[in-house]
Every structure is written in C-alpha cells, then in structure tokens.
Amino acid sequence: MVLRLTMADAKTLRNILTSLSALVDEACIIADEDGLKVKAMDPSHVAMVDFEWSKSAFEEFEVDKPTTIGLNLEETLKLLRRMGDESLELNFDESVGKLEVKLSGRYKRRLTIPTLQLTGEEIPPLKIEFDVAAKITSSCLTRTVADAATVSDILRFKATADKLIMEASGELGEITVELDKTSEALLDLQVKQSCSASYSLTFLEDIVKSASNLAGTVNLEFSTDKPLKLNFEILQGKLVYYIAPYVE
Amino acid sequence: MSSKIALENPSLEEALEAFKLGVSARRILIIVGECRIDYFGRGHSELDYGDRVVTIKNDGALIIHRPFSLEPVNWQPSGSMYRAYVKNGSLIVEAYRRRPEEKIRVTFRSLLFLASLNLRDYASFKLYTSEEIMKKAFIKRPEIVEKGLRVVSEEKKVRSGLIDCLCVDSNGKIAVVEFKKSRAGVDAVEQLSNYVQELRTRGSEVRGMLVAPSLTREAGDKIKALNLEFKRLSVKKCIKVLESTGETTKISDFTS
C-alpha cells in the first residue's frame, strides 16, 4: 500500500475535487508525509490553483513514500456523484495504478477509480506584493459574481482606504457592490494604496461557485494590473486561486 | 518648404500667396472665413455670406461645410482645377472642371484661418463583414464562445470547403468552429457536419460548433441528431469585444 487515508465526511473530498475541476479536467495529486498537494494551471494559463491538505485533516493518513496520483476529475466526480453522510477510506497502490474508495454510510460500497500517468507541470512561484487584502464572506462573493456575470464578462475590483468595490457593466446594465467597515460581509480590509484591477468572470464564476462550499470566508488580495489571489479558508489546508488580470 | 503653414486672421494677400503655393505643391488646404458661394454647372445655386470651412484635398477635391449638419453644402470631385485672385476687397477661389462643365466660386470677404498641410495617408480602409467581425472577436477572446478554446488555424482549406476556425478545446480535442451572422438554418448545420466528418476520418474525436445569434428549430434538431453543438453569439457583442482595448494576461506573465 502506498497511500491510505480515512475521513469522516466523504463530501469534503468531493467538494475539493469539484473545486479543482473548475480549472483542470485532470489533476496530479502529490501525496507525501505532509498530506496532499495539487498545483495546477488551467489550459489557457490564465488561472492557477494551489491546494494543500494537511494530514491532520484526515482521521488516518499513511503514505509509504511521496507518490503522484493522476486523476481524471470529470470521471472521478461522476463516480462520486452520490454521496450522503458517509465516511471514506481511500487506498492507492502505485503498482496497480487504481484508486480504491470505500464508502460507509447506511450501507457499504466500494468504488475503483483508474488513475492516469500524468507528468505535473512545473509551476514557478508567484512573487507578488499586494496592495489590498480584504476578507469577505464567500456567500457575498458568490452572489456578486453571479449577478455580475449576467451583465458582463469582466469584474472590476476597486479599493480605497475604507471601501472595497466590485463592479461590472455591459449592454444589459451595471452592477456595483460597495463594502465598507459597516458592511456585514466585509470582515477585514487592509489597503496600502488605492488600486483597481479587472478579472475574467468566466473563471471567477467556476472557481467561486465550487470553492464557496468549502469555506465561509475568502481572503482576496490584489493590486492594480496584478493577479487576484483568492484564499478560501479551509480547515487544515489551503485552497488558493490566482487569476491573471485583464489589462486595459 | 515646411510641411505646415497655419495663418490666423490672414490678410487677403497673405492668404492668396499661401493658397497658390499650396495648390501648386499639392497640399491640403483648409480655409475658414466669411464667404458666399455661387455654383454654375448642371444648375445654379447661391449661398449668401456666412462662416464656412472650405477644404481642398491634394487631388483637387473640394468640400465646403457650414457650421452645422453632416453633409457639405457644396463640393467638387477630385481632379478639379483652381484659380484664385483678389478683387474688390475679396479673395475669390474658383474650382472648376470640364466634363461636365462646372464651377464653384467662393468669395471670401474676411478670413479667420488658413492651413496648408502636407499630409500622408497610405493605409487601406477595411470594412468588415459581420462574419469577419465574429471571427476577429473570437480570435481576440475565444472565451466568448467557450472557456479554454484555442485557435489553431483560420480559413483552413479542406476538401469540403473552408473552415472558419480550427481550434483545440480545454481537453485537447479538435473543434471546428463556424460562424453565421444571423439565424442559422439546416444548411449551416450540414456545412459544419461535412467539415467535422472529413476531420473525423483521421481518427480522433472532433467537435463541431456552430456559432450564431440564433438557430431555426430544424437546425436545432439536426444539430442534436448529428452530435454537434450550438453556441450563441451576437455580432453586437463581438463589436464590443473588438472595441475594448483591454487584454487578458496569463499567470505565467507574473511568475518569477
């Protein structure tokens, strides 16, 4: 056995895989003594995900040696589609090349998922100093993104000393969401200097919809004409997305 | 000779001098002043004194604009010949041509401004068809049709015709993309199907996407039957995409 892990709530695993599938159809999961890691860019290289799940997130976690598991996320999610309140045991044997998933709820079931031989892309780190760091509820972000997508392809983020503004405009209308220190949805705002930047709603929609199921709050950081960093606060791990800016 | 002369409130003689030099050097002349206009030729017209802008192009075309309205009040085509002289305290500029015989006489009683300019313009004007507009917008931002699509080639010649755009989707599958500017019918679906069939014989799975503002019901049924896809896109949206000066960047632009 190369990797074996168990967790009480199987749905979290499915939500994580759904979040990753917002960017990529195939994921290269690295399992080592720290836990699980996925670092990937979408095929057009506009967005990136940096995901880590510490072994403390699992009830049991054993790995013989650092292993790479290649998964076709679309196919895997189809198999894991129906998940109720079940606990999960996952086993991976590199020599067999298949992922064995045992689910225990009202009854026990076992799924075998084929894995892929994938070579993970080497993604160099992003070194950016952000001028704005804001913490907002993920429900606020999800609703803003959904509303904005009805009028435009681009969402503009603006920050001044005490306000975070998200706006979008198109033929059908304009949407503006303004958050200040009195807004319930804005939990924190640090602004080094006023700035504004725009990002593709096509990416934001997919990312925010799935990641919001995993975290109630999201830290967003940006600077003028720099990537947007979305850090969804998940338990015992990190789920960070970067989206390249749309530059005028 | 300098490439621009601009005179403010010139005297009639100064203006005459600049005018003669400008016409002989094939310059663009812009004369602004209070004038009356008389036309003789296929008919006869008169326009009493008022402020107007008279433009003479380097090929002899003449356009006279009043301070209002889009259309010029008088004009003469390229190839017109010119005469100018001062008489009775006015500067008279005449533009005439032979076949048909026509003459416009502009009598300036005062001048506000005169410019004699050496202008260069060798660009070719391009008016795009609606389908060219759709293709241009798609190439600029393929996500308006589908996220992750990448254009491999345009106007690809195949046995059954010319494919608008040959692309690769986010899964690496080949996708044939065809644009139609108005409601697409069954023949558009058949054309797409021919392209897809031709590429499918080479082995791999090929997607076919018909991109149009709308589809007839028969076309919709046929698309489903042939396992092809419809993507809604309006020409208006494409024009907006082309108008925006922004650019999507990549994450790799920011990695160290």
Coordinates of C-alpha atoms in Angstrom, one line a residue:
Chain A
M1 CA 0.0 0.0 0.0
V2 CA 1.5 3.4 -0.9
L3 CA -1.3 5.7 0.4
R4 CA -4.1 5.1 2.8
L5 CA -6.3 7.7 4.3
T6 CA -9.7 7.8 6.1
M7 CA -12.0 10.7 6.7
A8 CA -15.3 11.1 8.5
D9 CA -17.0 13.2 5.9
A10 CA -16.7 12.0 2.3
K11 CA -18.4 15.0 0.9
T12 CA -15.5 17.3 1.6
L13 CA -13.3 15.2 -0.7
R14 CA -15.9 15.5 -3.4
N15 CA -16.1 19.3 -2.9
I16 CA -12.4 19.6 -3.1
L17 CA -12.2 17.7 -6.4
T18 CA -15.1 19.8 -7.7
S19 CA -13.2 22.9 -6.9
L20 CA -10.1 21.7 -8.6
S21 CA -12.2 20.7 -11.7
A22 CA -13.1 24.4 -12.1
L23 CA -9.7 24.8 -13.6
V24 CA -8.5 21.5 -14.8
D25 CA -10.0 18.2 -16.0
E26 CA -7.1 16.1 -14.9
A27 CA -5.3 16.6 -11.6
C28 CA -1.9 15.5 -10.5
I29 CA -2.2 14.9 -6.7
I30 CA 1.0 14.6 -4.8
A31 CA 0.8 12.6 -1.6
D32 CA 3.7 12.8 0.9
E33 CA 4.3 12.9 4.6
D34 CA 2.7 16.3 4.9
G35 CA -0.5 15.5 3.2
L36 CA -2.0 16.0 -0.2
K37 CA -1.0 18.8 -2.7
V38 CA -2.2 19.9 -6.0
K39 CA -0.7 22.8 -8.0
A40 CA -2.1 23.3 -11.5
M41 CA -2.8 25.9 -14.2
D42 CA -5.8 25.9 -16.4
P43 CA -5.0 25.0 -20.1
S44 CA -5.1 28.7 -21.2
H45 CA -2.7 29.6 -18.3
V46 CA -5.0 32.4 -17.1
A47 CA -5.7 30.9 -13.7
M48 CA -3.8 28.8 -11.2
V49 CA -4.8 26.7 -8.1
D50 CA -2.5 26.0 -5.2
F51 CA -4.1 23.4 -2.9
E52 CA -2.8 21.7 0.2
W53 CA -4.5 19.4 2.6
S54 CA -2.5 18.7 5.8
K55 CA -2.5 15.1 7.0
S56 CA -4.2 16.4 10.2
A57 CA -7.3 16.9 8.2
F58 CA -7.8 13.1 8.0
E59 CA -8.6 10.6 10.7
E60 CA -5.9 8.3 9.4
F61 CA -3.2 9.2 6.9
E62 CA -0.3 6.8 5.9
V63 CA 2.0 7.2 3.0
D64 CA 5.0 4.9 2.3
K65 CA 6.8 7.4 0.0
P66 CA 6.0 10.5 -2.0
T67 CA 3.5 9.5 -4.6
T68 CA 1.7 11.1 -7.5
I69 CA -1.8 10.1 -8.3
G70 CA -3.2 11.2 -11.7
L71 CA -7.0 11.6 -11.7
N72 CA -9.5 12.4 -14.5
L73 CA -11.6 14.7 -12.3
E74 CA -14.6 14.6 -14.6
E75 CA -14.8 10.8 -14.5
T76 CA -14.0 10.6 -10.8
L77 CA -16.7 13.1 -9.9
K78 CA -19.2 11.1 -11.9
L79 CA -18.4 8.1 -9.8
L80 CA -18.5 10.0 -6.6
R81 CA -21.7 11.8 -7.5
R82 CA -24.0 10.4 -4.9
M83 CA -22.5 10.9 -1.5
G84 CA -24.6 11.2 1.6
D85 CA -23.3 11.2 5.2
E86 CA -20.7 8.7 4.7
S87 CA -17.2 8.1 5.9
L88 CA -14.5 7.3 3.4
E89 CA -11.4 5.1 3.2
L90 CA -9.1 5.6 0.3
N91 CA -6.3 3.3 -0.8
F92 CA -3.8 3.7 -3.6
D93 CA -1.3 1.2 -4.8
E94 CA 1.1 2.6 -7.4
S95 CA 1.9 -0.8 -8.8
V96 CA -1.8 -1.4 -9.5
G97 CA -2.5 2.1 -10.6
K98 CA -6.0 2.2 -9.3
L99 CA -7.6 4.2 -6.5
E100 CA -9.9 2.2 -4.2
V101 CA -12.6 4.2 -2.4
K102 CA -14.6 2.5 0.4
L103 CA -17.7 4.5 1.5
S104 CA -19.6 3.6 4.7
G105 CA -22.9 5.1 5.4
R106 CA -26.2 3.3 5.7
Y107 CA -24.6 0.6 3.7
K108 CA -21.0 0.0 2.5
R109 CA -19.9 0.4 -1.1
R110 CA -16.6 0.2 -2.9
L111 CA -15.5 2.1 -6.0
T112 CA -12.4 1.6 -8.1
I113 CA -11.2 4.6 -10.0
P114 CA -8.5 4.2 -12.7
T115 CA -5.6 6.6 -12.4
L116 CA -3.6 8.3 -15.2
Q117 CA 0.1 8.6 -15.8
L118 CA 0.4 12.4 -15.6
T119 CA 3.5 14.5 -15.6
G120 CA 2.8 17.5 -13.4
E121 CA 3.8 20.8 -14.9
E122 CA 6.5 22.7 -13.0
I123 CA 4.8 25.9 -11.9
P124 CA 7.3 28.5 -10.6
P125 CA 6.1 30.5 -7.6
L126 CA 4.3 33.8 -7.9
K127 CA 6.0 36.6 -6.1
I128 CA 3.7 39.5 -5.8
E129 CA 3.2 42.2 -3.2
F130 CA -0.5 43.0 -3.0
D131 CA -1.8 46.5 -2.1
V132 CA -5.1 45.3 -0.9
A133 CA -6.1 42.4 1.4
A134 CA -9.8 42.0 2.1
K135 CA -11.7 39.3 3.9
I136 CA -15.3 38.8 2.9
T137 CA -17.9 36.1 3.2
S138 CA -17.8 33.7 0.4
S139 CA -21.6 34.0 0.0
C140 CA -21.1 37.7 -0.7
L141 CA -18.5 36.9 -3.4
T142 CA -20.6 34.1 -4.9
R143 CA -23.7 36.4 -5.2
T144 CA -21.6 39.3 -6.6
V145 CA -20.0 37.1 -9.2
A146 CA -23.3 35.5 -10.2
D147 CA -25.0 38.9 -10.6
A148 CA -22.1 40.4 -12.4
A149 CA -22.0 37.5 -14.9
T150 CA -25.4 38.4 -16.1
V151 CA -24.2 41.8 -17.5
S152 CA -20.5 41.3 -18.3
D153 CA -17.5 39.0 -18.8
I154 CA -15.2 41.1 -16.6
L155 CA -15.5 42.0 -12.9
R156 CA -13.6 45.1 -11.7
F157 CA -12.3 45.3 -8.1
K158 CA -11.5 48.7 -6.6
A159 CA -10.2 49.6 -3.2
T160 CA -9.9 52.9 -1.4
A161 CA -8.7 53.4 2.2
D162 CA -12.1 52.3 3.6
K163 CA -14.0 50.7 0.8
L164 CA -14.0 47.6 -1.4
I165 CA -16.0 47.9 -4.6
M166 CA -16.8 45.2 -7.1
E167 CA -18.5 46.4 -10.3
A168 CA -19.4 45.1 -13.7
S169 CA -21.2 46.8 -16.7
G170 CA -22.5 45.7 -20.0
E171 CA -25.3 46.3 -22.5
L172 CA -27.9 44.9 -20.2
G173 CA -27.0 47.1 -17.2
E174 CA -24.5 47.7 -14.4
I175 CA -23.9 46.1 -11.1
T176 CA -21.9 47.7 -8.2
V177 CA -21.3 46.2 -4.8
E178 CA -19.8 48.5 -2.3
L179 CA -18.5 47.2 1.0
D180 CA -17.2 49.3 3.8
K181 CA -16.4 48.9 7.5
T182 CA -20.1 48.8 8.4
S183 CA -20.9 46.0 5.9
E184 CA -21.5 42.6 7.5
A185 CA -20.0 40.9 4.5
L186 CA -16.6 42.7 4.9
L187 CA -14.7 41.2 7.8
D188 CA -11.4 43.0 7.2
L189 CA -9.8 45.4 4.8
Q190 CA -6.2 46.5 4.6
V191 CA -5.3 48.9 1.8
K192 CA -1.7 50.1 1.3
Q193 CA -2.8 52.2 -1.6
S194 CA -5.9 52.7 -3.7
C195 CA -5.9 50.4 -6.7
S196 CA -8.2 48.7 -9.2
A197 CA -8.0 45.7 -11.4
S198 CA -10.3 43.6 -13.6
Y199 CA -10.7 39.8 -13.9
S200 CA -12.5 37.4 -16.1
L201 CA -15.9 36.4 -14.8
T202 CA -15.8 33.1 -16.7
F203 CA -13.0 32.0 -14.4
L204 CA -14.4 33.7 -11.3
E205 CA -17.8 32.0 -11.7
D206 CA -16.5 28.5 -11.9
I207 CA -14.0 29.0 -9.0
V208 CA -16.2 30.8 -6.6
K209 CA -19.2 28.5 -7.1
S210 CA -17.4 25.4 -6.0
A211 CA -14.9 26.8 -3.5
S212 CA -17.6 28.6 -1.5
N213 CA -18.9 25.2 -0.5
L214 CA -15.7 24.6 1.4
A215 CA -15.2 27.9 3.2
G216 CA -17.4 30.6 4.7
T217 CA -14.8 33.3 4.2
V218 CA -12.4 34.2 1.5
N219 CA -9.3 36.4 1.6
L220 CA -8.9 38.3 -1.5
E221 CA -5.7 40.2 -2.4
F222 CA -5.0 42.3 -5.5
S223 CA -3.0 45.3 -6.9
T224 CA -3.5 47.3 -10.0
D225 CA -2.9 45.2 -13.1
K226 CA -1.7 42.2 -11.0
P227 CA -3.3 38.8 -10.4
L228 CA -6.1 38.3 -8.0
K229 CA -5.4 35.9 -5.1
L230 CA -8.4 34.2 -3.7
N231 CA -7.6 32.3 -0.5
F232 CA -10.5 30.2 0.7
E233 CA -10.1 29.4 4.4
I234 CA -10.5 25.6 4.6
L235 CA -9.8 23.6 7.7
Q236 CA -6.3 22.2 7.9
G237 CA -5.3 23.2 4.5
K238 CA -5.2 25.9 1.9
L239 CA -7.1 26.5 -1.3
V240 CA -5.7 29.4 -3.1
Y241 CA -6.6 30.5 -6.7
Y242 CA -4.8 33.1 -8.8
I243 CA -6.4 34.8 -11.8
A244 CA -4.4 36.8 -14.2
P245 CA -5.7 40.4 -14.7
Y246 CA -7.5 41.8 -17.7
V247 CA -5.3 44.8 -18.6
E248 CA -6.6 47.9 -20.4
Chain B
M1 CA 9.4 74.1 -47.7
S2 CA 8.0 73.4 -44.3
S3 CA 5.3 70.8 -44.1
K4 CA 2.7 73.0 -42.4
I5 CA 1.6 76.6 -42.7
A6 CA -1.0 77.9 -40.4
L7 CA -2.2 81.5 -40.6
E8 CA -4.6 83.2 -38.2
N9 CA -6.6 86.1 -39.5
P10 CA -4.5 86.4 -42.6
S11 CA -4.9 89.3 -45.0
L12 CA -6.3 88.6 -48.4
E13 CA -2.9 88.9 -50.0
E14 CA -1.2 86.6 -47.5
A15 CA -4.0 84.1 -48.0
L16 CA -3.7 84.3 -51.8
E17 CA 0.0 83.7 -51.6
A18 CA -0.4 80.7 -49.3
F19 CA -3.2 79.3 -51.4
K20 CA -1.2 79.5 -54.7
L21 CA 1.8 77.8 -53.1
G22 CA -0.4 75.2 -51.5
V23 CA -2.2 74.2 -54.7
S24 CA 0.9 74.0 -56.8
A25 CA 2.6 71.9 -54.1
R26 CA -0.5 69.6 -53.9
R27 CA -1.1 70.4 -50.2
I28 CA -4.3 70.0 -48.3
L29 CA -5.8 73.5 -47.8
I30 CA -8.3 74.4 -45.1
I31 CA -9.7 77.9 -45.4
V32 CA -12.1 79.2 -42.8
G33 CA -13.8 82.6 -43.4
E34 CA -16.9 84.6 -44.2
C35 CA -17.8 83.8 -47.7
R36 CA -20.6 83.5 -50.3
I37 CA -20.8 80.5 -52.7
D38 CA -22.0 80.6 -56.3
Y39 CA -22.3 77.4 -58.3
F40 CA -22.7 77.2 -62.1
G41 CA -22.9 74.0 -64.0
R42 CA -25.6 71.5 -64.2
G43 CA -27.7 74.0 -62.4
H44 CA -27.2 77.2 -60.5
S45 CA -27.1 77.9 -56.8
E46 CA -26.2 80.8 -54.5
L47 CA -25.4 80.8 -50.8
D48 CA -25.1 84.3 -49.3
Y49 CA -22.4 85.3 -46.8
G50 CA -21.7 83.2 -43.8
D51 CA -18.8 81.5 -41.9
R52 CA -17.8 78.2 -43.6
V53 CA -14.9 75.7 -43.7
V54 CA -13.5 75.1 -47.2
T55 CA -11.3 72.1 -47.7
I56 CA -9.3 71.4 -50.8
K57 CA -7.6 67.9 -50.9
N58 CA -4.3 67.1 -52.5
D59 CA -6.1 65.6 -55.5
G60 CA -8.3 68.6 -56.1
A61 CA -11.4 67.5 -54.3
L62 CA -13.4 70.4 -52.7
I63 CA -15.7 70.2 -49.7
I64 CA -17.5 73.2 -48.2
H65 CA -19.0 72.7 -44.8
R66 CA -21.4 75.0 -42.9
P67 CA -21.0 75.2 -39.1
F68 CA -23.9 72.7 -38.8
S69 CA -25.0 69.5 -40.5
L70 CA -23.2 66.4 -41.6
E71 CA -23.3 66.9 -45.3
P72 CA -21.2 69.5 -47.1
V73 CA -23.2 72.3 -48.7
N74 CA -21.2 72.3 -51.9
W75 CA -18.4 70.0 -53.3
Q76 CA -16.4 69.2 -56.3
P77 CA -14.8 65.8 -57.1
S78 CA -11.0 65.0 -57.4
G79 CA -9.4 66.4 -60.4
S80 CA -10.9 69.9 -60.1
M81 CA -8.7 72.8 -61.1
Y82 CA -8.3 76.0 -59.2
R83 CA -7.9 79.7 -59.8
A84 CA -7.6 82.4 -57.1
Y85 CA -7.4 86.2 -57.1
V86 CA -8.1 89.3 -55.1
K87 CA -10.8 91.6 -56.4
N88 CA -12.8 94.4 -54.8
G89 CA -11.6 93.6 -51.3
S90 CA -12.4 89.9 -51.5
L91 CA -10.4 86.8 -52.1
I92 CA -12.1 84.7 -54.8
V93 CA -11.3 81.0 -55.1
E94 CA -12.7 79.2 -58.1
A95 CA -12.9 75.4 -58.5
Y96 CA -13.8 74.2 -62.0
R97 CA -13.9 71.1 -64.1
R98 CA -14.5 70.3 -67.8
R99 CA -16.7 67.2 -68.2
P100 CA -19.4 68.2 -67.1
E101 CA -18.6 71.9 -67.1
E102 CA -19.0 73.1 -63.5
K103 CA -17.7 75.9 -61.5
I104 CA -17.9 76.9 -57.8
R105 CA -16.9 80.4 -56.9
V106 CA -16.2 81.1 -53.2
T107 CA -15.9 84.8 -52.4
F108 CA -14.2 85.4 -49.1
R109 CA -14.7 88.9 -47.6
S110 CA -12.7 88.0 -44.4
L111 CA -10.6 85.2 -43.3
L112 CA -10.3 83.6 -39.9
F113 CA -7.8 80.8 -40.6
L114 CA -5.8 79.2 -43.3
A115 CA -3.8 76.0 -43.1
S116 CA -1.7 74.5 -45.9
L117 CA -0.7 70.9 -44.9
N118 CA 1.4 68.2 -46.3
L119 CA -0.4 65.0 -45.1
R120 CA 0.4 61.4 -45.7
D121 CA -2.1 58.5 -45.6
Y122 CA -1.3 55.2 -47.3
A123 CA -3.4 53.0 -45.0
S124 CA -6.0 50.8 -46.6
F125 CA -9.6 51.1 -45.3
K126 CA -11.2 47.8 -44.3
L127 CA -14.9 47.4 -43.7
Y128 CA -15.6 44.1 -42.1
T129 CA -18.5 41.8 -42.9
S130 CA -20.5 40.6 -39.9
E131 CA -18.9 37.1 -40.0
E132 CA -15.4 38.6 -40.2
I133 CA -16.3 40.6 -37.1
M134 CA -17.4 37.5 -35.2
K135 CA -14.2 35.6 -36.2
K136 CA -12.0 38.6 -35.3
A137 CA -13.6 38.9 -31.8
F138 CA -13.4 35.2 -31.3
I139 CA -9.7 35.1 -32.1
K140 CA -9.2 38.0 -29.7
R141 CA -11.1 36.4 -26.9
P142 CA -12.0 32.8 -27.5
E143 CA -13.8 32.5 -24.2
I144 CA -16.8 34.3 -25.6
V145 CA -17.6 31.0 -27.3
E146 CA -16.1 28.6 -24.7
K147 CA -13.6 28.8 -22.0
G148 CA -10.3 27.2 -22.8
L149 CA -10.7 27.2 -26.6
R150 CA -7.5 27.9 -28.6
V151 CA -7.4 28.8 -32.2
V152 CA -5.0 26.7 -34.3
S153 CA -5.8 28.0 -37.7
E154 CA -8.3 30.1 -39.7
E155 CA -9.7 29.7 -43.2
K156 CA -8.4 26.1 -43.2
K157 CA -8.9 24.6 -46.6
V158 CA -10.4 21.1 -46.5
R159 CA -12.0 19.0 -49.3
S160 CA -15.5 20.1 -48.4
G161 CA -14.6 23.8 -48.3
L162 CA -13.1 26.4 -46.0
I163 CA -13.3 26.0 -42.2
D164 CA -13.7 29.4 -40.4
C165 CA -11.6 28.4 -37.3
L166 CA -10.0 25.2 -36.4
C167 CA -9.4 25.0 -32.7
V168 CA -8.4 22.9 -29.8
D169 CA -10.6 22.8 -26.6
S170 CA -9.5 22.6 -23.0
N171 CA -9.4 18.8 -23.2
G172 CA -7.1 18.8 -26.2
K173 CA -10.0 17.8 -28.6
I174 CA -10.1 19.3 -32.1
A175 CA -13.1 21.6 -32.6
V176 CA -14.4 23.0 -35.8
V177 CA -15.9 26.5 -35.3
E178 CA -18.2 28.0 -37.9
F179 CA -19.7 31.5 -37.7
K180 CA -23.1 32.7 -39.0
K181 CA -24.2 36.3 -38.6
S182 CA -27.9 35.7 -38.5
R183 CA -30.2 32.8 -37.5
A184 CA -28.6 29.7 -38.7
G185 CA -30.5 27.1 -40.7
V186 CA -30.2 23.5 -41.7
D187 CA -27.7 24.2 -44.5
A188 CA -25.3 25.8 -42.0
V189 CA -25.5 22.6 -39.9
E190 CA -24.9 20.5 -42.9
Q191 CA -21.9 22.5 -43.9
L192 CA -20.5 22.1 -40.4
S193 CA -21.2 18.4 -40.4
N194 CA -19.3 18.0 -43.7
Y195 CA -16.2 19.6 -42.2
V196 CA -16.5 17.5 -39.0
Q197 CA -17.0 14.3 -40.9
E198 CA -13.9 15.0 -43.0
L199 CA -11.8 15.6 -40.0
R200 CA -13.3 12.6 -38.0
T201 CA -12.0 10.2 -40.6
R202 CA -8.5 11.0 -39.4
G203 CA -9.2 9.1 -36.2
S204 CA -9.6 11.4 -33.2
E205 CA -12.8 12.8 -31.8
V206 CA -13.8 16.1 -33.4
R207 CA -16.3 18.6 -32.0
G208 CA -18.3 20.8 -34.3
M209 CA -19.6 24.2 -33.0
L210 CA -22.0 26.4 -34.9
V211 CA -21.7 30.0 -33.5
A212 CA -24.6 32.3 -34.4
P213 CA -27.1 34.6 -32.7
S214 CA -29.9 32.0 -33.1
L215 CA -31.0 28.8 -34.7
T216 CA -34.1 27.6 -36.6
R217 CA -35.9 24.8 -34.9
E218 CA -35.0 22.3 -37.7
A219 CA -31.3 23.4 -37.4
G220 CA -31.5 22.8 -33.6
D221 CA -32.9 19.3 -34.1
K222 CA -30.4 18.5 -36.8
I223 CA -27.5 19.6 -34.5
K224 CA -28.7 17.3 -31.8
A225 CA -29.1 14.4 -34.2
L226 CA -25.6 14.9 -35.6
N227 CA -23.9 15.3 -32.2
L228 CA -22.8 18.9 -33.0
E229 CA -23.0 22.0 -30.8
F230 CA -24.6 25.4 -30.9
K231 CA -23.0 28.4 -29.2
R232 CA -25.0 31.6 -29.0
L233 CA -23.1 34.8 -30.0
S234 CA -24.3 38.1 -31.3
V235 CA -22.5 40.4 -33.7
K236 CA -23.2 43.3 -31.4
K237 CA -21.3 41.5 -28.5
C238 CA -18.4 40.9 -30.9
I239 CA -18.2 44.5 -31.8
K240 CA -18.0 45.3 -28.1
V241 CA -15.2 42.8 -27.7
L242 CA -13.3 44.4 -30.5
E243 CA -13.9 47.9 -29.2
S244 CA -12.4 47.1 -25.8
T245 CA -8.8 47.9 -25.6
G246 CA -8.0 45.5 -22.7
E247 CA -6.1 42.3 -22.9
T248 CA -6.3 39.1 -20.9
T249 CA -2.9 38.3 -19.4
K250 CA -1.5 35.0 -18.3
I251 CA -0.4 33.8 -14.9
S252 CA 3.0 32.9 -16.4
D253 CA 3.4 36.7 -17.1
F254 CA 3.7 37.1 -13.3
T255 CA 5.8 34.1 -12.2
S256 CA 9.4 34.6 -11.3

